[in-house]
mmCIF file of C-alpha atoms and ligand atoms in Angstrom:
data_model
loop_
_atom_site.group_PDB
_atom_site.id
_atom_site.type_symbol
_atom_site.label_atom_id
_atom_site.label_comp_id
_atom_site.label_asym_id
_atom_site.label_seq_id
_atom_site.Cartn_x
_atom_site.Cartn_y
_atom_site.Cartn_z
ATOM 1 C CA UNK A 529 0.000 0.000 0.000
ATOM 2 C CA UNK A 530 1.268 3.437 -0.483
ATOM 3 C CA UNK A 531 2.217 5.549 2.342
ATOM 4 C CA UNK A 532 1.147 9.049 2.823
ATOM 5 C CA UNK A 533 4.038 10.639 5.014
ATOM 6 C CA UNK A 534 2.825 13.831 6.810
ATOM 7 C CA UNK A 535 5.455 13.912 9.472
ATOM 8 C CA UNK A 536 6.749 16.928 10.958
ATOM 9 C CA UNK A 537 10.412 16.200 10.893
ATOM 10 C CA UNK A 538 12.207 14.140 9.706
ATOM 11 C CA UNK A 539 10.077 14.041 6.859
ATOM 12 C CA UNK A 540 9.371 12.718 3.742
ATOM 13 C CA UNK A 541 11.811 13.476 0.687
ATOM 14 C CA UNK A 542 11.380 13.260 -3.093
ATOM 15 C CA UNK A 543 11.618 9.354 -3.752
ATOM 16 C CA UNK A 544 14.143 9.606 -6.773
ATOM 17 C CA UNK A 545 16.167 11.448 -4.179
ATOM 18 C CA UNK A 546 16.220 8.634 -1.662
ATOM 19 C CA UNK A 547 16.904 5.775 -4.987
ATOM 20 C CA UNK A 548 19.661 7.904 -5.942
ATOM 21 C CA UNK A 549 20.858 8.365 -2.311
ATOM 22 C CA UNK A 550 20.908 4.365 -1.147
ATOM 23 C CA UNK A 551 23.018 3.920 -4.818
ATOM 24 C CA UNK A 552 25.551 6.197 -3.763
ATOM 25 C CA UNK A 553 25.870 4.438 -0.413
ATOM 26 C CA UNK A 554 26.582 1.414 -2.163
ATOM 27 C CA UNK A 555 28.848 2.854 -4.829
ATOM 28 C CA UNK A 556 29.143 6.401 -5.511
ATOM 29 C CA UNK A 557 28.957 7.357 -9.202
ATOM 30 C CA UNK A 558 30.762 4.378 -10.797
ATOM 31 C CA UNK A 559 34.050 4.848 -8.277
ATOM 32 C CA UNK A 560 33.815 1.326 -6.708
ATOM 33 C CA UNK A 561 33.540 2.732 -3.458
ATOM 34 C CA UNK A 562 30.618 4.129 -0.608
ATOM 35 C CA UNK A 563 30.346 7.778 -0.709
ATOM 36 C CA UNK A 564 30.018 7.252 3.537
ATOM 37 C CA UNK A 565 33.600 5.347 3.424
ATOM 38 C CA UNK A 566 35.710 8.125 1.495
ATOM 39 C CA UNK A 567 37.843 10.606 2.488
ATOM 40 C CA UNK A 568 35.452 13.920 2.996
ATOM 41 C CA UNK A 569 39.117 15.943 1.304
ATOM 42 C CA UNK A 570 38.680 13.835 -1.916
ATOM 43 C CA UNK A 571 37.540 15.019 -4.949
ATOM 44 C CA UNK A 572 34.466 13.563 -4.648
ATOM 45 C CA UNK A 573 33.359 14.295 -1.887
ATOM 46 C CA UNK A 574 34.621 18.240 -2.323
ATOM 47 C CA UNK A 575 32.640 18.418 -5.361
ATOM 48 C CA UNK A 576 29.639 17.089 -3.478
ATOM 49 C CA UNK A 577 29.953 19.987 -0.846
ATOM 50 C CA UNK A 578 30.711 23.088 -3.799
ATOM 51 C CA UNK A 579 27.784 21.982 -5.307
ATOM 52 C CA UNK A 580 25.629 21.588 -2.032
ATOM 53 C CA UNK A 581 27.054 25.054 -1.209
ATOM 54 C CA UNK A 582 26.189 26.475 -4.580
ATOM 55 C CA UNK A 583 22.290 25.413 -5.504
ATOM 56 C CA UNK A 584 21.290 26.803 -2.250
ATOM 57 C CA UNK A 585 22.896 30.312 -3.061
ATOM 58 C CA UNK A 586 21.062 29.758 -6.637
ATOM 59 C CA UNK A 587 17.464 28.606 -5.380
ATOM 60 C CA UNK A 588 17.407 31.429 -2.798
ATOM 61 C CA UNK A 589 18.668 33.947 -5.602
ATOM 62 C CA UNK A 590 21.570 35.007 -3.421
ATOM 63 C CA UNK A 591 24.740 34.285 -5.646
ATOM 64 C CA UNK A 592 27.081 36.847 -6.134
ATOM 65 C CA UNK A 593 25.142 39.144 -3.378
ATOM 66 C CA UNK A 594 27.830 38.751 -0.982
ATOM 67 C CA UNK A 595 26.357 35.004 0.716
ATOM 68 C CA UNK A 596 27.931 32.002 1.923
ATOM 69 C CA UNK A 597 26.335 29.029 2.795
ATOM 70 C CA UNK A 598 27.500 26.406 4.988
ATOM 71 C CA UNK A 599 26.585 22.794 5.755
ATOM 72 C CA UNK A 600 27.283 22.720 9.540
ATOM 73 C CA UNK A 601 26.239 20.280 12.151
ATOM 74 C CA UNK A 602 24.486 20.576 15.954
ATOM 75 C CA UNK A 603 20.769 20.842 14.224
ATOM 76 C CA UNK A 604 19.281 24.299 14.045
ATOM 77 C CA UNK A 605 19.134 24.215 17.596
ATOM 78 C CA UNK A 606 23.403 24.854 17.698
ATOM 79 C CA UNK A 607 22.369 27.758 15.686
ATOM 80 C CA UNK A 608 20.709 29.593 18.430
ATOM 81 C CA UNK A 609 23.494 29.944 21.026
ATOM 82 C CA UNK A 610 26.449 30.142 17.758
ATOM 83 C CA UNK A 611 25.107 33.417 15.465
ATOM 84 C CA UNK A 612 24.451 34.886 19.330
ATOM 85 C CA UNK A 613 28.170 34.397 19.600
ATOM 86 C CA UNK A 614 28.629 35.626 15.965
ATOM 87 C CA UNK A 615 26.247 38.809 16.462
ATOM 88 C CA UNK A 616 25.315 39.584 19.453
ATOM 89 C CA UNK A 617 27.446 42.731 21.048
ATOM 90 C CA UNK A 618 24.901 45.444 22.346
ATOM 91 C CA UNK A 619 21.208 43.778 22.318
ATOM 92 C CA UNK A 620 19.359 41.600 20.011
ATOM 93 C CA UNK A 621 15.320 41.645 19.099
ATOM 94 C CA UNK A 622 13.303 38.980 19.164
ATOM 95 C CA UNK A 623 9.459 37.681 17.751
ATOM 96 C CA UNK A 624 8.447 35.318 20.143
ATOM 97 C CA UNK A 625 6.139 32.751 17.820
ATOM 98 C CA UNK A 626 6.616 29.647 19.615
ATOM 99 C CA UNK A 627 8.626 27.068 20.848
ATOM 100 C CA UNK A 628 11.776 27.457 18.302
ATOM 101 C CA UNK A 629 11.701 31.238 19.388
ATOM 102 C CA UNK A 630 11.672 30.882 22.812
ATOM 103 C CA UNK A 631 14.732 28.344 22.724
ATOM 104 C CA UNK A 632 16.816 30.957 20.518
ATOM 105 C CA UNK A 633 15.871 33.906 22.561
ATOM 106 C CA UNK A 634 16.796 31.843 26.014
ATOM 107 C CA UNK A 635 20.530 30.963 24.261
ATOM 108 C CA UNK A 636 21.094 34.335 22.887
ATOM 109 C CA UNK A 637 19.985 35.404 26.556
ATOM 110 C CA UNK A 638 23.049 33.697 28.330
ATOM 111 C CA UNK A 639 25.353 35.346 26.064
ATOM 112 C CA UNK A 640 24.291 38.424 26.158
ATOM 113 C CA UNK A 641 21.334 40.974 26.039
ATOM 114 C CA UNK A 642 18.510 40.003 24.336
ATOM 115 C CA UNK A 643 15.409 41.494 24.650
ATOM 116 C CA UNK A 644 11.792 39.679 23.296
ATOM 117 C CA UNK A 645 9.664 42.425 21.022
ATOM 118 C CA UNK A 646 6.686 40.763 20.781
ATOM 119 C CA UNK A 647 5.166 37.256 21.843
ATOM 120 C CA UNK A 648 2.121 35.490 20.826
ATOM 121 C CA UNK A 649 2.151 33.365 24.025
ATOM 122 C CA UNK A 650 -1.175 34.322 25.957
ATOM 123 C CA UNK A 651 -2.630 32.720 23.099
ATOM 124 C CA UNK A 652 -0.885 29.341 22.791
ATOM 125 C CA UNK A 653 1.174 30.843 19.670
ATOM 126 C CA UNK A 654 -1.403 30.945 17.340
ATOM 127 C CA UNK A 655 -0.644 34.094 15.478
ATOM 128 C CA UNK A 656 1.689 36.166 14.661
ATOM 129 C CA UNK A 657 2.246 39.274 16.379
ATOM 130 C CA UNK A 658 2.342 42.278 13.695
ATOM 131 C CA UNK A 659 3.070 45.816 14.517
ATOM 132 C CA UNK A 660 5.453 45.583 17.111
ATOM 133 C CA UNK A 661 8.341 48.650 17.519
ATOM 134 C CA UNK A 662 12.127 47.062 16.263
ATOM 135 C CA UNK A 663 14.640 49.608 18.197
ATOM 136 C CA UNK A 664 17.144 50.945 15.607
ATOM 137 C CA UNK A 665 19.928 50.189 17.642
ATOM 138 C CA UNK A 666 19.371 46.418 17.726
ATOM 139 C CA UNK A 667 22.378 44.235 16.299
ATOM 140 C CA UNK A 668 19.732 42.072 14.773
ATOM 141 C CA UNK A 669 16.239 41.222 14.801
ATOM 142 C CA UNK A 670 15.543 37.250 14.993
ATOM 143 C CA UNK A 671 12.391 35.826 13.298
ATOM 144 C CA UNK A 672 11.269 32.080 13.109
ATOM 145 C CA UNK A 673 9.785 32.081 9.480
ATOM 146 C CA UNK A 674 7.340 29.196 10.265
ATOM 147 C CA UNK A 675 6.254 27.577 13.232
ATOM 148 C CA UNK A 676 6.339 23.999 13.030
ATOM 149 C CA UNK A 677 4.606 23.029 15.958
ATOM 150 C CA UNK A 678 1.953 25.790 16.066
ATOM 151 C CA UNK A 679 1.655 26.164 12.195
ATOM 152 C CA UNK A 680 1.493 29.401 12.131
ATOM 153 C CA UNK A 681 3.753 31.405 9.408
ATOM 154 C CA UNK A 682 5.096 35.049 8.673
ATOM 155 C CA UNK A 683 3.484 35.649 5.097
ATOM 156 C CA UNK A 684 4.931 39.402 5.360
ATOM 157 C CA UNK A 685 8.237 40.450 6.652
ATOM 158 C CA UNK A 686 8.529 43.596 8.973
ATOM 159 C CA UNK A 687 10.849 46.172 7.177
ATOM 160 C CA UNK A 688 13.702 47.485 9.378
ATOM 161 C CA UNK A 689 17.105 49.089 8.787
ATOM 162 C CA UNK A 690 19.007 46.302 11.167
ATOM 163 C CA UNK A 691 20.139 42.936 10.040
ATOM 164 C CA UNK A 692 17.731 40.477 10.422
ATOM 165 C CA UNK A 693 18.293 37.003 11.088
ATOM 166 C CA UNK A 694 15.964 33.932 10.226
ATOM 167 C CA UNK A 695 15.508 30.353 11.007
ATOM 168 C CA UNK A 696 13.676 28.866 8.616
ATOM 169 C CA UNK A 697 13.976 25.626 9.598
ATOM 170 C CA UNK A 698 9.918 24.065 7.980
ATOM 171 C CA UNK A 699 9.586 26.128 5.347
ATOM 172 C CA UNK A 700 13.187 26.720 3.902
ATOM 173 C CA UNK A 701 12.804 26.360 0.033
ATOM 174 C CA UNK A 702 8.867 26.095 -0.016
ATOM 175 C CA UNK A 703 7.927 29.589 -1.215
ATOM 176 C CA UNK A 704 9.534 32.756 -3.010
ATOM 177 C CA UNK A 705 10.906 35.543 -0.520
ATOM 178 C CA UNK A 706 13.178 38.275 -1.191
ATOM 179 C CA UNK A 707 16.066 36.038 0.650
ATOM 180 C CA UNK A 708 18.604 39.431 0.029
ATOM 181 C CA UNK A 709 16.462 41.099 2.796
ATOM 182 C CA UNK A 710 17.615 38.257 5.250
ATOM 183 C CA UNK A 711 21.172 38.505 6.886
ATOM 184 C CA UNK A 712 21.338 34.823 7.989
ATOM 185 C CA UNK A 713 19.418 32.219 7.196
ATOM 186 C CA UNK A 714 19.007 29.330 9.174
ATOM 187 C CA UNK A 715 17.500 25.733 8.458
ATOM 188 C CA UNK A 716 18.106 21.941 9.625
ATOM 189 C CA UNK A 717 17.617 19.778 6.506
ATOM 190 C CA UNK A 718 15.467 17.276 8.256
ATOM 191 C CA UNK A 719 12.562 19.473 7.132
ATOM 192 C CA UNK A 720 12.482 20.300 3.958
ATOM 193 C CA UNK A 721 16.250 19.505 2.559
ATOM 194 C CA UNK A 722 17.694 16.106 3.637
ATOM 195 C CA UNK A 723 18.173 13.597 6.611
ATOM 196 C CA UNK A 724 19.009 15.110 10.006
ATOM 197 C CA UNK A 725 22.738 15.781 10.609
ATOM 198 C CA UNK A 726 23.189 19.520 8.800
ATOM 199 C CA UNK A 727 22.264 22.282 9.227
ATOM 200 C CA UNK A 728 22.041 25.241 5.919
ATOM 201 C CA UNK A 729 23.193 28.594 7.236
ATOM 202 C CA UNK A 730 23.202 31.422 4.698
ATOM 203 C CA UNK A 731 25.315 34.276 5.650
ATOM 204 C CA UNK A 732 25.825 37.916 4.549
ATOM 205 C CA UNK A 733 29.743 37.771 4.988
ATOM 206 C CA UNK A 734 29.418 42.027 5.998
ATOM 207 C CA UNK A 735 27.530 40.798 8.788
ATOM 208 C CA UNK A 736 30.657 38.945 10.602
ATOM 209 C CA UNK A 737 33.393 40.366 12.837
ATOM 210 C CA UNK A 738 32.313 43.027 14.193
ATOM 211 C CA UNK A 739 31.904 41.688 17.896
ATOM 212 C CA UNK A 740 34.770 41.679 20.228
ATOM 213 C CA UNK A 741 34.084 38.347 21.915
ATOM 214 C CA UNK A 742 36.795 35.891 21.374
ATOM 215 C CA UNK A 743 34.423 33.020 19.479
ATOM 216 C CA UNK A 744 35.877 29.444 19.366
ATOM 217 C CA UNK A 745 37.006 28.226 15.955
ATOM 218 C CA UNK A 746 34.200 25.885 15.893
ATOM 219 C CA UNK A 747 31.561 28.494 16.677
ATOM 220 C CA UNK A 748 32.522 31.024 14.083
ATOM 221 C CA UNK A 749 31.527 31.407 10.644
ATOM 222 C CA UNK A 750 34.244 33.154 9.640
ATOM 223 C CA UNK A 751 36.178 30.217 10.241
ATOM 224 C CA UNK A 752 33.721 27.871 8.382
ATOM 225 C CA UNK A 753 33.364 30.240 5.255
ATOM 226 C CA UNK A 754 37.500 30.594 5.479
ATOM 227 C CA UNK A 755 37.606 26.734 5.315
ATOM 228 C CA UNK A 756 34.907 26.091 2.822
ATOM 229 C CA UNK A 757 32.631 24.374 4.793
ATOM 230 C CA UNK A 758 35.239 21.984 6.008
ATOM 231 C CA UNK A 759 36.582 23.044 9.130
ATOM 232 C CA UNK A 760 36.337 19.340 10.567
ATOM 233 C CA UNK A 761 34.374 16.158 8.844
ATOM 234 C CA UNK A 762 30.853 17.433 7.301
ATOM 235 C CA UNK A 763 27.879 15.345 7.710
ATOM 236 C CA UNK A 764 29.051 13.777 4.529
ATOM 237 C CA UNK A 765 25.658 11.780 3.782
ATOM 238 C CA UNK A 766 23.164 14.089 4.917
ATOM 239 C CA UNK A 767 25.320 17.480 2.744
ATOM 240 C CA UNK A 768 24.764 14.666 -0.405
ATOM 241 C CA UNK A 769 21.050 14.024 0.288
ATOM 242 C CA UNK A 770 20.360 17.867 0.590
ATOM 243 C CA UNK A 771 22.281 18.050 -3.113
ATOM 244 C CA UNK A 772 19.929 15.675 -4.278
ATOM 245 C CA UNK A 773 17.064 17.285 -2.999
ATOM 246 C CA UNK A 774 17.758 21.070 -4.354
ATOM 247 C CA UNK A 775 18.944 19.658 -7.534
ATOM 248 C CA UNK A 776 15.442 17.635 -7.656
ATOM 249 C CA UNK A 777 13.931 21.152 -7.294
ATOM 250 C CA UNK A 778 16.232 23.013 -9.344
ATOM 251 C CA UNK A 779 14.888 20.284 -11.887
ATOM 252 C CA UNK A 780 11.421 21.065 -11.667
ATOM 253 C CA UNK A 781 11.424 24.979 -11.939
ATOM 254 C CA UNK A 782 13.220 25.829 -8.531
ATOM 255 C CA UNK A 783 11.091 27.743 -5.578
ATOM 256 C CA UNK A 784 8.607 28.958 -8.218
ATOM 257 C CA UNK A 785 6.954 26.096 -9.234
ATOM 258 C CA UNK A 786 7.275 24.392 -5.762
ATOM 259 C CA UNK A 787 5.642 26.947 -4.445
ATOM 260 C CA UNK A 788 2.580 26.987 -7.012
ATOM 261 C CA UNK A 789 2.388 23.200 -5.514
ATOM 262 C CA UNK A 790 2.661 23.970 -1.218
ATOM 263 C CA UNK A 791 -0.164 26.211 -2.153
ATOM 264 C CA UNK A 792 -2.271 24.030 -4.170
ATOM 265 C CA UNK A 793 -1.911 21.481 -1.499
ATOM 266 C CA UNK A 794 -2.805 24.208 1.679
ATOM 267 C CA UNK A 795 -6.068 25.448 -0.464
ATOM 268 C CA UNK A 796 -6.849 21.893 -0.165
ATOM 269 C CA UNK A 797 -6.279 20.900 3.256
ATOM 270 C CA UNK A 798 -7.576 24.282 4.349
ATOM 271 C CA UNK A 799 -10.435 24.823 2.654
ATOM 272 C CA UNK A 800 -11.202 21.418 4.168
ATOM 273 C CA UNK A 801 -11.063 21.972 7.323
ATOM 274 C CA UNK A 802 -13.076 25.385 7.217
ATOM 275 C CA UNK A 803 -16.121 23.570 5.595
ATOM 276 C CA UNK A 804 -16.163 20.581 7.462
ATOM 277 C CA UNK A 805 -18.377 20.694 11.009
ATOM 278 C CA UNK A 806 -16.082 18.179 12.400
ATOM 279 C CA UNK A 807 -12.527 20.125 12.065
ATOM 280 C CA UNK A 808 -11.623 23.571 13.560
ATOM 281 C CA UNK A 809 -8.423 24.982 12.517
ATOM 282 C CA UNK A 810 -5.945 25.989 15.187
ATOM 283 C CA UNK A 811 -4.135 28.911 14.052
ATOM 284 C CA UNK A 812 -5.393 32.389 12.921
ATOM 285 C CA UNK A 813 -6.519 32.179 9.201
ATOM 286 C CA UNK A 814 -4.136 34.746 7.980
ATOM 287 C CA UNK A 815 -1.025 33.388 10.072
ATOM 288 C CA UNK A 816 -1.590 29.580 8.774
ATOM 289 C CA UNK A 817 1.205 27.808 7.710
ATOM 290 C CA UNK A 818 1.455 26.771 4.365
ATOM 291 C CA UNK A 819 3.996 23.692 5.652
ATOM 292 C CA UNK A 820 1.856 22.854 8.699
ATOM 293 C CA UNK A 821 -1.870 22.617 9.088
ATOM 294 C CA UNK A 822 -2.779 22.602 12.432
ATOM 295 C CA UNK A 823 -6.181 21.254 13.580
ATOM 296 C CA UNK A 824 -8.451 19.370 16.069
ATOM 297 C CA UNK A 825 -11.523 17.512 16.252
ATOM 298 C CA UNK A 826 -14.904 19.547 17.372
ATOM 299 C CA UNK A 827 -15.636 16.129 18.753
ATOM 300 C CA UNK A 828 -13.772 14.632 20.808
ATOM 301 C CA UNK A 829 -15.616 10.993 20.794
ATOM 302 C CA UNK A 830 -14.643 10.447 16.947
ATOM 303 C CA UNK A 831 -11.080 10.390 17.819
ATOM 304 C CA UNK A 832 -10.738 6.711 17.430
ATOM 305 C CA UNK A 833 -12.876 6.629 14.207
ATOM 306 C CA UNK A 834 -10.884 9.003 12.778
ATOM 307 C CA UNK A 835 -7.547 7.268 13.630
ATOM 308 C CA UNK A 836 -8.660 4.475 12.717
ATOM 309 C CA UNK A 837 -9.750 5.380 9.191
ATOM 310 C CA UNK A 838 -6.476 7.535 8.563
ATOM 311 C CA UNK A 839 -4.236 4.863 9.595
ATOM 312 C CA UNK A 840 -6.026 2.744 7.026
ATOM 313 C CA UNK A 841 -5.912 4.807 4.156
ATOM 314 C CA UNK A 842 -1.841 4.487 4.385
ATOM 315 C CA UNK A 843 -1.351 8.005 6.282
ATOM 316 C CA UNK A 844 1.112 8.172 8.324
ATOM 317 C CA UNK A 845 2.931 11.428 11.053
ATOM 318 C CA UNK A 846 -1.069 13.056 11.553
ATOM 319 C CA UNK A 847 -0.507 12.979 15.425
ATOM 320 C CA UNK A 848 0.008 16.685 16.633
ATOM 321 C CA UNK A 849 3.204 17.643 18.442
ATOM 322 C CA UNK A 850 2.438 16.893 22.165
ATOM 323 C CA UNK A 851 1.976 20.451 23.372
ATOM 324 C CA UNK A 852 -0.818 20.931 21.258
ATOM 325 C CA UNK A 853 -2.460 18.205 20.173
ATOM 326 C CA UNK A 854 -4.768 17.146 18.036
ATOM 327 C CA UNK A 855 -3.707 16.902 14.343
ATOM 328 C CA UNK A 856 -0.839 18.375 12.374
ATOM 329 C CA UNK A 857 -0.669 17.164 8.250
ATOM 330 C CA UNK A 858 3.315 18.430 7.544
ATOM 331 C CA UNK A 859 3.175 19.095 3.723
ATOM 332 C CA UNK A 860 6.906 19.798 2.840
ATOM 333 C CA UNK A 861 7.925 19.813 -0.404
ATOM 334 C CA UNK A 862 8.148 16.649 -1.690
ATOM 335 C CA UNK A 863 4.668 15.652 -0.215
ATOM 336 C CA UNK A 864 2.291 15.110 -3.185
ATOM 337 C CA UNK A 865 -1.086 16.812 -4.050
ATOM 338 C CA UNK A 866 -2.362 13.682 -4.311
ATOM 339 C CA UNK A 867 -1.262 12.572 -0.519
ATOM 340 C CA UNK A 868 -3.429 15.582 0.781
ATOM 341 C CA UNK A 869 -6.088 14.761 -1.786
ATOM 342 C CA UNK A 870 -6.479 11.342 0.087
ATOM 343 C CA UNK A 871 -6.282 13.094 3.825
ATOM 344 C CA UNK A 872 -9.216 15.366 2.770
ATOM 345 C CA UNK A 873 -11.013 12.188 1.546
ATOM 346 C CA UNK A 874 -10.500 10.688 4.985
ATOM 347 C CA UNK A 875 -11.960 14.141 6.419
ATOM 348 C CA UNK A 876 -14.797 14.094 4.196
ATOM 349 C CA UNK A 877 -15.824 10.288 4.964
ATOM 350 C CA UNK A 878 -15.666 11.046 8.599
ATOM 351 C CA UNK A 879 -18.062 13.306 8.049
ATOM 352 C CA UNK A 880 -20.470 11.275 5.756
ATOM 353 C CA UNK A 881 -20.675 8.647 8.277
ATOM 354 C CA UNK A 882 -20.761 10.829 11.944
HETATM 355 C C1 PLP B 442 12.786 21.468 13.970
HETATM 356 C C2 PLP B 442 13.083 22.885 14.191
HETATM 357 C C3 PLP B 442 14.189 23.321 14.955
HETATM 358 C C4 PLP B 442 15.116 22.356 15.675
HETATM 359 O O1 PLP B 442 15.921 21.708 14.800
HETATM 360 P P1 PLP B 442 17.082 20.721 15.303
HETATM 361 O O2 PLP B 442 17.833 20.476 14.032
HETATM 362 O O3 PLP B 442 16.420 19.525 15.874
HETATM 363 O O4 PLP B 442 17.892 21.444 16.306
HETATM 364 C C5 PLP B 442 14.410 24.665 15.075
HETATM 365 N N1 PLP B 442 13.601 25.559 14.496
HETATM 366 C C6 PLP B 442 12.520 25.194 13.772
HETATM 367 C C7 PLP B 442 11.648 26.230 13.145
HETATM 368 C C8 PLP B 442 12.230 23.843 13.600
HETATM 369 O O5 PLP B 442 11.154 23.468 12.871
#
């Protein structure tokens, strides 16, 4: 039977993508040897990482703007405490918007001052908070582009004359932005890239040096740009799997026509769960998350009906992330129309038959 794979991370990935990946295990490109059992300095393998390096410059229309991008490890989560060490020298801003927010403001908050502008909180982080005042004299502002757990989503930046930083972590890749207005970029792959094990950063190399900290070599971009991405071992696999997967999109049209796709398929689910009596959406209509849908039961009792009847029509990752509950359908990038054609079916027949 076919699976349906709406899990929030690690995720599902374009299946040409994972054929190509377990033949490379096995031999990589013709060589006679595993691309996990060769030298990360070898030719191959250096290629593999340029390449990496430069589609994500080329998707996000960055190259020759003055980016770098690196393929680092520690999950997005090493990100929060390492661009405070990078950045941080007077006070830093942050949007409060949910869980992945609150973790990078409390790291950032150990090294130094950083201040929360706005928080969405007192309401279980179901918007996003608009209108709030960014002081001028902030060494960045830091933003959490989508909120995988809540699904909510920032559909329009705030404008402001400091640099502002991004982790965009669930919905790197899914939908067109102008990326030159970010600083740094952040993203694990295991969302919408690649297997865990990397992590994307995309850095404005003006932004760096400028605080008088002392940062340790392994810490500091400059020291990963300087080395090309290969201060110590990469993540060798997951870097090739993330290749794959933005060459895949290159392939199809690049963020354009993915994004003509993530929208199709959040009309869908969406539009669902407004019309149907049995489904309440949990985030704020205009804040919903084109990567995450978010939603409960109005009835509690169907519960076991439901997960019955998903389970049987091959979906799989519906369960919402235990501090919210209810239901959550990830639809990354490689998840098909069709897969979220056969959750609303689900939703429908629940309905026929309550
Ligand atoms: C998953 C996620 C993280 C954490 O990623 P790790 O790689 O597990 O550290 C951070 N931010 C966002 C927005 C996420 O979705």
């Amino acid at each position: 039977m076919e699976i349906h794979n709406f899990s929030a991370g690690p995720c599902i990935l374009p299946a040409e993508v994972m054929q190509k990946a377990a033949a490379a295990v096995l031999d990589l490109d013709g060589i006679g040897l595993s691309l996990i059992e060769i030298s990360h300095r070898s030719k191959e393998f250096v290629a593999v990482m340029d390449k990496a390096r430069e589609l994500a410059l080329e998707l996000l229309g960055l190259e020759g703007k003055g980016y770098q991008a690196l393929y680092l490890q520690g999950g997005a989560s090493l990100q929060f405490p390492m661009l405070a060490y990078n950045l941080l020298e007077n006070k830093a801003g942050y949007l409060n918007t949910g869980t992945w927010s609150s973790n990078a403001l409390k790291e950032a908050s150990i090294l130094g001052n950083a201040i929360e502008l706005a928080s969405s909180e007192e309401k279980g982080f179901n918007y996003i908070p608009k209108d709030f005042d960014i002081p001028n004299d902030l060494d960045y502002l830091h933003l959490t582009s989508n909120n995988t757990i809540f699904g909510t989503q920032i559909k329009s930046f705030p404008t402001t004359k400091v640099p502002v930083v991004c982790d965009m972590s669930s919905d790197i890749f899914s939908r067109q932005l102008d990326f030159s207005k970010f600083d740094l970029i952040y993203a694990g792959a295991q969302k919408n890239m690649g297997p865990a094990g990397t992590t994307l950063i995309i850095v404005k190399e003006d932004l760096l040096g400028k605080v008088t900290r002392k940062i340790p070599s392994i810490l500091d971009y400059q020291v990963h740009i300087a080395k090309e991405s290969m201060f110590n071992t990469p993540a060798v696999f997951p870097v090739y799997v993330c290749m794959l997967t933005l060459q895949w999109l290159k392939d199809m049209g690049g963020i354009p026509a993915i994004e003509e796709i993530n929208e199709k398929k959040a009309k869908l689910i969406y539009s669902e769960i407004d019309l149907n009596p049995l489904f309440q959406g949990y985030a704020n209509k205009e804040d919903r998350s084109t990567m995450n849908a978010t939603f409960t039961l109005t009835d509690d009792t169907l519960k076991d009906t439901f997960d019955a009847m998903w389970k049987k029509a091959g979906i799989n990752g519906l369960n919402g992330h235990r501090s919210v509950g209810g239901y959550r359908a990830s639809m990354y990038n490689a998840l098909s129309l069709e897969s979220v054609g056969v959750l609303v079916d689900v939703m429908s027949d629940l309905e026929r038959k309550a």
